[in-house]
Short mmCIF file of C-alpha atoms in Angstrom, two decimals:
data_model
loop_
_atom_site.label_atom_id
_atom_site.label_comp_id
_atom_site.label_asym_id
_atom_site.label_seq_id
_atom_site.Cartn_x
_atom_site.Cartn_y
_atom_site.Cartn_z
CA UNK A 30 0.00 0.00 0.00
CA UNK A 31 2.90 2.37 0.62
CA UNK A 32 3.15 3.39 -2.99
CA UNK A 33 -0.50 4.50 -3.06
CA UNK A 34 0.02 6.89 -0.19
CA UNK A 35 0.23 10.53 -1.23
CA UNK A 36 3.26 12.57 -0.23
CA UNK A 37 2.05 15.02 2.38
CA UNK A 38 3.44 18.53 2.60
CA UNK A 39 2.76 20.06 6.01
CA UNK A 40 2.96 23.82 5.56
CA UNK A 41 3.85 25.46 8.85
CA UNK A 42 4.99 22.01 9.80
CA UNK A 43 7.25 23.11 12.64
CA UNK A 44 4.31 24.40 14.72
CA UNK A 45 2.44 22.44 17.38
CA UNK A 46 -0.33 21.02 15.21
CA UNK A 47 1.95 20.46 12.22
CA UNK A 48 4.43 18.58 14.38
CA UNK A 49 1.72 16.36 15.82
CA UNK A 50 0.17 15.51 12.46
CA UNK A 51 3.55 14.97 10.83
CA UNK A 52 4.62 12.51 13.53
CA UNK A 53 1.45 10.45 13.16
CA UNK A 54 1.64 10.38 9.36
CA UNK A 55 5.35 9.55 9.37
CA UNK A 56 4.62 6.75 11.80
CA UNK A 57 1.86 5.49 9.49
CA UNK A 58 4.36 5.25 6.64
CA UNK A 59 3.52 8.37 4.67
CA UNK A 60 6.21 10.43 2.98
CA UNK A 61 6.12 13.74 4.86
CA UNK A 62 7.63 17.04 3.82
CA UNK A 63 7.76 19.74 6.44
CA UNK A 64 7.45 23.30 5.23
CA UNK A 65 8.51 26.38 7.14
CA UNK A 66 9.25 29.98 6.30
CA UNK A 67 12.93 29.14 6.83
CA UNK A 68 14.20 26.07 4.98
CA UNK A 69 16.86 25.43 7.63
CA UNK A 70 14.32 25.31 10.39
CA UNK A 71 12.27 22.84 8.36
CA UNK A 72 15.33 20.66 7.74
CA UNK A 73 16.11 20.52 11.45
CA UNK A 74 12.49 19.57 12.25
CA UNK A 75 12.57 16.90 9.55
CA UNK A 76 15.66 15.38 11.15
CA UNK A 77 13.80 15.27 14.48
CA UNK A 78 10.84 13.68 12.76
CA UNK A 79 12.94 10.87 11.29
CA UNK A 80 12.78 8.71 14.41
CA UNK A 81 8.99 8.46 14.01
CA UNK A 82 9.03 7.45 10.36
CA UNK A 83 8.28 3.90 9.26
CA UNK A 84 8.37 4.87 5.57
CA UNK A 85 10.35 7.40 3.51
CA UNK A 86 12.67 9.76 5.34
CA UNK A 87 10.97 13.09 6.14
CA UNK A 88 12.28 16.16 4.34
CA UNK A 89 12.23 19.84 5.23
CA UNK A 90 11.91 22.76 2.82
CA UNK A 91 10.73 26.33 2.53
CA UNK A 92 6.92 26.41 2.40
CA UNK A 93 6.61 27.04 -1.33
CA UNK A 94 9.07 24.26 -2.17
CA UNK A 95 7.29 21.88 0.17
CA UNK A 96 3.96 22.73 -1.47
CA UNK A 97 5.52 22.08 -4.87
CA UNK A 98 6.88 18.68 -3.79
CA UNK A 99 3.75 17.43 -2.02
CA UNK A 100 0.73 15.64 -3.46
CA UNK A 101 -1.58 16.74 -0.66
CA UNK A 102 -0.94 20.05 1.05
CA UNK A 103 -1.87 20.49 4.70
CA UNK A 104 -1.92 24.04 6.00
CA UNK A 105 -1.17 24.38 9.72
CA UNK A 106 -0.39 28.00 10.42
CA UNK A 107 -1.86 30.55 12.84
CA UNK A 108 -4.86 32.52 11.54
CA UNK A 109 -2.78 35.69 11.32
CA UNK A 110 -0.39 33.93 8.92
CA UNK A 111 -3.02 32.21 6.79
CA UNK A 112 -3.32 34.77 3.99
CA UNK A 113 0.41 35.37 3.64
CA UNK A 114 1.14 31.67 3.57
CA UNK A 115 -1.57 31.00 1.01
CA UNK A 116 -0.06 33.66 -1.23
CA UNK A 117 3.34 31.99 -0.83
CA UNK A 118 2.11 28.59 -1.92
CA UNK A 119 -0.65 29.57 -4.36
CA UNK A 120 1.28 28.82 -7.53
CA UNK A 121 2.55 25.53 -6.13
CA UNK A 122 -0.83 24.13 -5.10
CA UNK A 123 -2.63 24.60 -8.42
CA UNK A 124 -4.60 21.45 -9.15
CA UNK A 125 -3.88 19.97 -5.74
CA UNK A 126 -5.90 19.22 -2.66
CA UNK A 127 -5.29 21.62 0.22
CA UNK A 128 -6.35 20.54 3.69
CA UNK A 129 -6.77 23.73 5.69
CA UNK A 130 -6.68 23.42 9.48
CA UNK A 131 -6.89 27.14 10.21
CA UNK A 132 -8.99 28.25 13.15
CA UNK A 133 -9.86 31.95 13.23
CA UNK A 134 -8.63 32.71 16.73
CA UNK A 135 -8.19 36.42 17.35
CA UNK A 136 -5.91 37.10 20.34
CA UNK A 137 -6.23 38.00 23.06
CA UNK A 138 -9.82 36.74 23.21
CA UNK A 139 -9.23 33.30 21.74
CA UNK A 140 -12.08 31.74 23.74
CA UNK A 141 -14.54 34.05 22.00
CA UNK A 142 -15.98 33.02 18.63
CA UNK A 143 -14.86 35.57 16.04
CA UNK A 144 -15.58 34.18 12.61
CA UNK A 145 -14.15 36.12 9.65
CA UNK A 146 -16.30 38.10 7.18
CA UNK A 147 -16.07 35.25 4.66
CA UNK A 148 -18.00 33.09 7.14
CA UNK A 149 -15.09 30.85 8.05
CA UNK A 150 -11.36 30.52 7.50
CA UNK A 151 -11.76 27.60 5.10
CA UNK A 152 -13.94 29.57 2.70
CA UNK A 153 -11.49 32.44 2.98
CA UNK A 154 -8.72 30.04 1.96
CA UNK A 155 -10.66 28.79 -1.05
CA UNK A 156 -11.35 32.35 -2.15
CA UNK A 157 -7.69 33.29 -1.73
CA UNK A 158 -6.44 30.31 -3.73
CA UNK A 159 -9.10 30.58 -6.42
CA UNK A 160 -10.45 27.69 -8.42
CA UNK A 161 -7.00 26.28 -9.11
CA UNK A 162 -6.87 24.44 -5.80
CA UNK A 163 -9.48 22.30 -4.03
CA UNK A 164 -9.78 23.19 -0.36
CA UNK A 165 -11.15 20.96 2.36
CA UNK A 166 -10.85 21.68 6.07
CA UNK A 167 -10.25 19.39 9.01
CA UNK A 168 -8.36 18.82 12.27
CA UNK A 169 -9.74 21.94 13.98
CA UNK A 170 -10.58 20.27 17.26
CA UNK A 171 -7.68 17.91 17.88
CA UNK A 172 -5.39 18.72 20.79
CA UNK A 173 -1.97 19.22 19.19
CA UNK A 174 0.03 18.11 22.21
CA UNK A 175 -1.92 14.86 22.34
CA UNK A 176 -1.28 14.23 18.64
CA UNK A 177 2.42 14.64 19.31
CA UNK A 178 2.36 11.68 21.67
CA UNK A 179 1.99 9.25 18.82
CA UNK A 180 0.87 6.26 20.86
CA UNK A 181 -1.80 8.15 22.77
CA UNK A 182 -5.36 7.13 21.95
CA UNK A 183 -7.36 10.21 20.97
CA UNK A 184 -10.91 10.43 22.20
CA UNK A 185 -12.19 12.63 19.40
CA UNK A 186 -13.62 12.81 15.91
CA UNK A 187 -12.34 14.90 13.04
CA UNK A 188 -15.06 16.74 11.13
CA UNK A 189 -14.09 17.09 7.47
CA UNK A 190 -15.63 19.84 5.34
CA UNK A 191 -15.44 20.25 1.59
CA UNK A 192 -17.65 20.63 -1.43
CA UNK A 193 -16.71 17.30 -2.99
CA UNK A 194 -17.07 13.96 -1.24
CA UNK A 195 -13.97 12.48 -2.91
CA UNK A 196 -11.84 15.33 -1.58
CA UNK A 197 -13.26 14.92 1.92
CA UNK A 198 -12.49 11.22 1.62
CA UNK A 199 -8.77 11.97 1.29
CA UNK A 200 -8.77 13.97 4.51
CA UNK A 201 -10.81 11.27 6.24
CA UNK A 202 -8.10 8.75 5.33
CA UNK A 203 -5.49 11.12 6.74
CA UNK A 204 -7.48 11.38 9.97
CA UNK A 205 -7.67 7.61 10.21
CA UNK A 206 -3.91 7.44 9.68
CA UNK A 207 -3.65 9.60 12.82
CA UNK A 208 -5.78 7.15 14.75
CA UNK A 209 -8.96 9.20 14.82
CA UNK A 210 -12.29 8.83 13.11
CA UNK A 211 -12.91 11.30 10.29
CA UNK A 212 -16.47 12.17 9.31
CA UNK A 213 -18.07 13.74 6.26
CA UNK A 214 -19.41 16.99 7.74
CA UNK A 215 -20.78 18.74 4.68
CA UNK A 216 -19.79 21.57 2.38
CA UNK A 217 -16.86 23.90 3.02
CA UNK A 218 -19.12 26.61 4.46
CA UNK A 219 -19.97 24.21 7.30
CA UNK A 220 -16.39 24.57 8.50
CA UNK A 221 -17.73 27.50 10.53
CA UNK A 222 -19.06 24.97 13.02
CA UNK A 223 -15.72 23.33 13.81
CA UNK A 224 -13.82 26.61 13.66
CA UNK A 225 -16.20 28.25 16.12
CA UNK A 226 -16.12 25.17 18.31
CA UNK A 227 -12.39 25.61 18.74
CA UNK A 228 -12.94 28.78 20.75
CA UNK A 229 -15.61 27.02 22.79
CA UNK A 230 -13.22 24.19 23.57
CA UNK A 231 -10.45 26.60 24.58
CA UNK A 232 -12.93 28.15 27.00
CA UNK A 233 -13.97 24.76 28.34
CA UNK A 234 -10.32 23.84 28.89
CA UNK A 235 -9.96 26.99 31.00
CA UNK A 236 -13.26 26.83 32.85
CA UNK A 237 -13.00 23.17 33.80
CA UNK A 238 -9.19 23.00 33.95
CA UNK A 239 -9.08 20.32 31.28
CA UNK A 240 -5.94 19.36 29.39
CA UNK A 241 -7.13 19.19 25.82
CA UNK A 242 -10.88 18.70 25.57
CA UNK A 243 -12.23 17.70 22.19
CA UNK A 244 -15.48 16.54 20.64
CA UNK A 245 -17.02 13.31 19.57
CA UNK A 246 -20.12 12.81 17.49
CA UNK A 247 -22.36 10.43 19.39
CA UNK A 248 -25.38 8.37 18.53
CA UNK A 249 -23.85 5.89 16.14
CA UNK A 250 -21.21 3.27 15.90
CA UNK A 251 -18.20 2.86 13.64
CA UNK A 252 -18.27 5.32 10.79
CA UNK A 253 -19.75 3.87 7.63
CA UNK A 254 -20.90 6.13 4.88
CA UNK A 255 -24.34 5.55 3.41
CA UNK B 7 -36.22 21.18 46.97
CA UNK B 8 -39.40 21.40 44.94
CA UNK B 9 -40.20 24.88 46.12
CA UNK B 10 -36.85 26.22 44.86
CA UNK B 11 -37.54 25.06 41.33
CA UNK B 12 -38.48 27.85 38.93
CA UNK B 13 -41.69 27.63 36.96
CA UNK B 14 -40.69 27.00 33.37
CA UNK B 15 -42.64 28.46 30.48
CA UNK B 16 -41.92 26.59 27.25
CA UNK B 17 -42.78 28.95 24.41
CA UNK B 18 -43.63 26.98 21.32
CA UNK B 19 -44.10 24.14 23.74
CA UNK B 20 -46.23 22.02 21.44
CA UNK B 21 -43.38 21.49 18.97
CA UNK B 22 -40.99 18.55 18.92
CA UNK B 23 -38.22 20.04 21.05
CA UNK B 24 -40.62 21.82 23.40
CA UNK B 25 -42.55 18.61 23.96
CA UNK B 26 -39.40 16.68 24.76
CA UNK B 27 -38.03 19.25 27.17
CA UNK B 28 -41.41 19.74 28.85
CA UNK B 29 -41.81 16.01 29.44
CA UNK B 30 -38.39 15.73 31.07
CA UNK B 31 -38.90 18.79 33.26
CA UNK B 32 -42.40 17.72 34.29
CA UNK B 33 -40.99 14.32 35.18
CA UNK B 34 -38.28 16.01 37.25
CA UNK B 35 -40.94 17.81 39.27
CA UNK B 36 -40.82 21.26 37.70
CA UNK B 37 -43.95 23.32 37.20
CA UNK B 38 -44.25 23.57 33.42
CA UNK B 39 -46.38 25.95 31.41
CA UNK B 40 -46.73 25.23 27.73
CA UNK B 41 -47.14 28.21 25.44
CA UNK B 42 -48.53 28.10 21.93
CA UNK B 43 -49.94 30.60 19.51
CA UNK B 44 -53.35 29.11 20.22
CA UNK B 45 -54.25 28.78 23.89
CA UNK B 46 -56.51 25.79 23.18
CA UNK B 47 -53.74 23.87 21.51
CA UNK B 48 -51.51 24.56 24.51
CA UNK B 49 -54.19 23.38 26.91
CA UNK B 50 -54.59 20.11 25.02
CA UNK B 51 -50.83 19.56 25.05
CA UNK B 52 -50.71 20.32 28.77
CA UNK B 53 -53.33 17.66 29.40
CA UNK B 54 -51.20 15.17 27.46
CA UNK B 55 -48.17 16.23 29.48
CA UNK B 56 -49.89 15.56 32.81
CA UNK B 57 -49.08 11.87 32.83
CA UNK B 58 -45.36 12.68 32.92
CA UNK B 59 -45.57 15.15 35.81
CA UNK B 60 -44.34 14.27 39.27
CA UNK B 61 -44.93 17.82 40.53
CA UNK B 62 -47.47 20.55 39.78
CA UNK B 63 -49.97 19.92 37.01
CA UNK B 64 -48.81 21.35 33.67
CA UNK B 65 -50.76 24.27 32.26
CA UNK B 66 -51.26 25.53 28.72
CA UNK B 67 -51.64 29.15 27.64
CA UNK B 68 -51.11 31.51 24.74
CA UNK B 69 -47.40 32.30 24.40
CA UNK B 70 -47.52 35.77 25.93
CA UNK B 71 -49.54 34.55 28.90
CA UNK B 72 -47.19 31.64 29.41
CA UNK B 73 -44.22 34.00 29.34
CA UNK B 74 -45.94 36.20 31.90
CA UNK B 75 -46.60 33.26 34.22
CA UNK B 76 -43.17 31.63 33.98
CA UNK B 77 -40.03 32.36 36.00
CA UNK B 78 -37.69 31.04 33.32
CA UNK B 79 -38.73 31.30 29.70
CA UNK B 80 -37.57 28.69 27.21
CA UNK B 81 -38.00 29.53 23.55
CA UNK B 82 -38.45 26.50 21.27
CA UNK B 83 -39.77 27.75 17.95
CA UNK B 84 -38.53 27.38 14.37
CA UNK B 85 -36.03 30.01 13.21
CA UNK B 86 -38.63 31.56 10.91
CA UNK B 87 -40.90 32.20 13.91
CA UNK B 88 -38.21 33.47 16.28
CA UNK B 89 -38.59 37.20 15.70
CA UNK B 90 -42.38 37.20 15.73
CA UNK B 91 -42.51 35.13 18.90
CA UNK B 92 -39.96 37.34 20.64
CA UNK B 93 -42.08 40.36 19.80
CA UNK B 94 -45.11 38.57 21.26
CA UNK B 95 -43.42 37.85 24.58
CA UNK B 96 -41.10 40.84 24.87
CA UNK B 97 -43.16 42.73 27.46
CA UNK B 98 -43.74 39.58 29.50
CA UNK B 99 -40.08 38.56 29.77
CA UNK B 100 -38.68 41.85 31.06
CA UNK B 101 -36.29 41.09 33.89
CA UNK B 102 -36.45 37.34 33.27
CA UNK B 103 -34.04 34.75 32.00
CA UNK B 104 -34.79 33.56 28.47
CA UNK B 105 -33.26 30.29 27.32
CA UNK B 106 -33.21 30.42 23.55
CA UNK B 107 -32.92 27.12 21.71
CA UNK B 108 -33.26 28.56 18.21
CA UNK B 109 -31.13 27.08 15.46
CA UNK B 110 -30.88 29.15 12.29
CA UNK B 111 -31.91 26.47 9.83
CA UNK B 112 -32.91 27.88 6.47
CA UNK B 113 -34.98 25.40 4.43
CA UNK B 114 -34.58 23.70 2.15
CA UNK B 115 -30.82 23.49 2.79
CA UNK B 116 -30.96 22.76 6.50
CA UNK B 117 -27.73 20.74 6.42
CA UNK B 118 -25.86 23.84 5.26
CA UNK B 119 -24.58 26.30 7.85
CA UNK B 120 -26.34 29.64 7.28
CA UNK B 121 -25.69 31.83 10.29
CA UNK B 122 -27.70 35.08 10.47
CA UNK B 123 -26.15 38.54 10.00
CA UNK B 124 -26.10 39.05 13.78
CA UNK B 125 -23.63 36.16 14.02
CA UNK B 126 -26.02 33.72 15.62
CA UNK B 127 -29.68 33.36 16.53
CA UNK B 128 -29.01 33.84 20.24
CA UNK B 129 -27.41 37.25 19.76
CA UNK B 130 -30.28 38.15 17.44
CA UNK B 131 -32.70 37.24 20.25
CA UNK B 132 -30.86 39.38 22.79
CA UNK B 133 -30.86 42.31 20.39
CA UNK B 134 -34.58 41.88 19.71
CA UNK B 135 -35.47 41.70 23.40
CA UNK B 136 -33.14 44.50 24.44
CA UNK B 137 -31.54 44.83 27.82
CA UNK B 138 -34.75 44.06 29.68
CA UNK B 139 -34.25 40.31 29.36
CA UNK B 140 -31.18 38.15 29.90
CA UNK B 141 -30.70 35.64 27.09
CA UNK B 142 -28.74 32.41 27.31
CA UNK B 143 -28.83 29.70 24.67
CA UNK B 144 -28.77 25.93 24.97
CA UNK B 145 -30.24 22.61 23.79
CA UNK B 146 -29.26 23.13 20.14
CA UNK B 147 -27.85 19.67 19.61
CA UNK B 148 -30.25 17.39 21.46
CA UNK B 149 -32.37 15.04 19.38
CA UNK B 150 -35.96 16.06 20.18
CA UNK B 151 -37.45 12.63 19.58
CA UNK B 152 -34.99 11.10 22.02
CA UNK B 153 -35.84 13.71 24.66
CA UNK B 154 -39.49 12.75 24.28
CA UNK B 155 -38.72 9.21 25.40
CA UNK B 156 -38.21 10.33 28.96
CA UNK B 157 -36.41 7.22 30.19
CA UNK B 158 -33.94 7.11 27.31
CA UNK B 159 -30.34 7.82 28.32
CA UNK B 160 -28.98 10.62 26.13
CA UNK B 161 -25.42 10.32 24.95
CA UNK B 162 -24.77 14.03 24.58
CA UNK B 163 -23.73 17.25 26.26
CA UNK B 164 -25.60 20.53 26.24
CA UNK B 165 -23.41 23.56 25.53
CA UNK B 166 -24.74 26.59 27.38
CA UNK B 167 -23.90 30.10 26.16
CA UNK B 168 -24.48 33.38 27.92
CA UNK B 169 -22.65 36.45 29.09
CA UNK B 170 -23.15 35.78 32.81
CA UNK B 171 -22.07 32.60 34.56
CA UNK B 172 -25.02 32.66 36.97
CA UNK B 173 -27.46 32.75 34.08
CA UNK B 174 -25.69 29.89 32.34
CA UNK B 175 -25.86 28.00 35.62
CA UNK B 176 -29.67 28.07 35.53
CA UNK B 177 -29.71 26.47 32.08
CA UNK B 178 -27.10 23.94 33.16
CA UNK B 179 -29.42 22.86 35.99
CA UNK B 180 -32.26 22.55 33.49
CA UNK B 181 -30.06 20.36 31.29
CA UNK B 182 -29.22 18.15 34.24
CA UNK B 183 -32.94 17.87 35.02
CA UNK B 184 -33.27 16.40 31.51
CA UNK B 185 -30.59 13.85 32.28
CA UNK B 186 -27.81 15.42 30.26
CA UNK B 187 -24.62 17.20 31.21
CA UNK B 188 -24.69 20.96 30.71
CA UNK B 189 -21.43 22.84 30.20
CA UNK B 190 -20.40 26.47 30.46
CA UNK B 191 -19.48 27.21 26.84
CA UNK B 192 -18.70 30.91 26.98
CA UNK B 193 -20.38 34.18 26.01
CA UNK B 194 -23.58 34.42 24.00
CA UNK B 195 -21.68 35.07 20.76
CA UNK B 196 -20.19 31.58 21.08
CA UNK B 197 -23.65 30.18 20.43
CA UNK B 198 -22.66 30.30 16.75
CA UNK B 199 -20.69 27.10 17.35
CA UNK B 200 -23.63 25.01 18.55
CA UNK B 201 -26.06 26.59 16.11
CA UNK B 202 -23.78 25.83 13.17
CA UNK B 203 -23.14 22.37 14.49
CA UNK B 204 -26.85 21.61 14.24
CA UNK B 205 -26.65 21.75 10.44
CA UNK B 206 -23.54 19.58 10.52
CA UNK B 207 -25.36 17.01 12.63
CA UNK B 208 -28.38 17.01 10.34
CA UNK B 209 -25.98 16.27 7.48
CA UNK B 210 -24.27 13.50 9.44
CA UNK B 211 -27.66 11.94 10.21
CA UNK B 212 -28.34 11.83 6.47
CA UNK B 213 -24.91 10.78 5.28
CA UNK B 214 -24.46 7.98 7.79
CA UNK B 215 -28.16 7.13 8.17
CA UNK B 216 -28.07 7.87 11.89
CA UNK B 217 -31.17 8.37 14.00
CA UNK B 218 -30.29 11.44 16.04
CA UNK B 219 -26.54 12.01 16.25
CA UNK B 220 -25.36 14.49 18.84
CA UNK B 221 -22.11 15.67 20.39
CA UNK B 222 -20.14 15.06 23.52
CA UNK B 223 -17.21 17.04 24.80
CA UNK B 224 -14.44 14.57 25.50
CA UNK B 225 -11.22 14.67 27.42
CA UNK B 226 -12.51 15.06 30.94
CA UNK B 227 -14.69 13.35 33.47
CA UNK B 228 -17.75 14.49 35.35
CA UNK B 229 -18.35 18.20 34.91
CA UNK B 230 -16.97 20.27 37.74
CA UNK B 231 -16.48 23.97 37.28
CA UNK B 232 -13.16 25.47 38.31
#
């Protein structure tokens, strides 16, 4: 199966979420390319990632190069960096699937829902990239530090948003490779739900002194699409 | 404890969600008043509700009268009726706590997130009622038909939004009276998360052929506020 796995470029791959996802995918045998604004920083992180890899050796590159080299592009940057990063990689992601993980947190009030004028960060990403790229969104509600502990069982579901089922399916497979259930959660505009929920969860973590709350969709068993 | 329980007026109390909530609260010993646009319809529903009550006999009234007679006002009407109903009860709810359950579903595309210009239905309700009433929101993601089966264990959490913790606390107690965990989920604007999630859940019900999916916040044990 290894040869059917897409090469994953994790843009902003030296951050907390990028590191967690990259470790899980490397462990699952995927070829992972870490992107960062500085190629050297990405190379150092890729060397650290190597001990987790069961497949191809991870590589590190500047974001645009990583986006060029990847088959599937996963964007894991802070909201404030989303637009600039998208502009950096726009040419490189033409015709590719972009999995956006951006949550529109606006410091200092990150526990307050503050959705952008476009409705959600995922729609903003699609508008910024234009029709050349296909954007789905996912991984908004996974605790990054728990992802980083690659053997830790994660008690959560990943809601996957996108306008085409086959594109969502790719992200669902990537969620499963991380050890979590991925679910078809509707069109890209529905991403507002998971993005807003991130602020709610940050607040719950504070209010109840929880270390990494998340969500699970209840009421049915193992995921099986109709 | 019975005498410390507020009298609950369920506005739109003959609908699916109102019926489910009213049954659970009547069973828990609360005095319940059902409101409907037609007083006769409310009276009939109240008679049906009587067999569930372990406390005071349920009553049925026109919405405005129910709002006048209740201590806590719970609004359970379709999105399209929210504004009109708020205008009906506005004078009656001055100084009271209003628990809004409205989800901004816009037929026919109810599985598509379509948040209102105010950001969410709960903020729209607060703006419509003005400062005379205190609005919290809750019960967006509970399957109404499961609530109606009063002995059914519900595998879900109720996210409670509101700008004051003591107001949220009232709704959390009402959730617990229904047999579900209620959680402080932040200011009223955060209601966008649960309202949007309702469309996502409707879509998941369809896609996976589930009978009443819901959500649970994971990562911590029994709710205990810090």
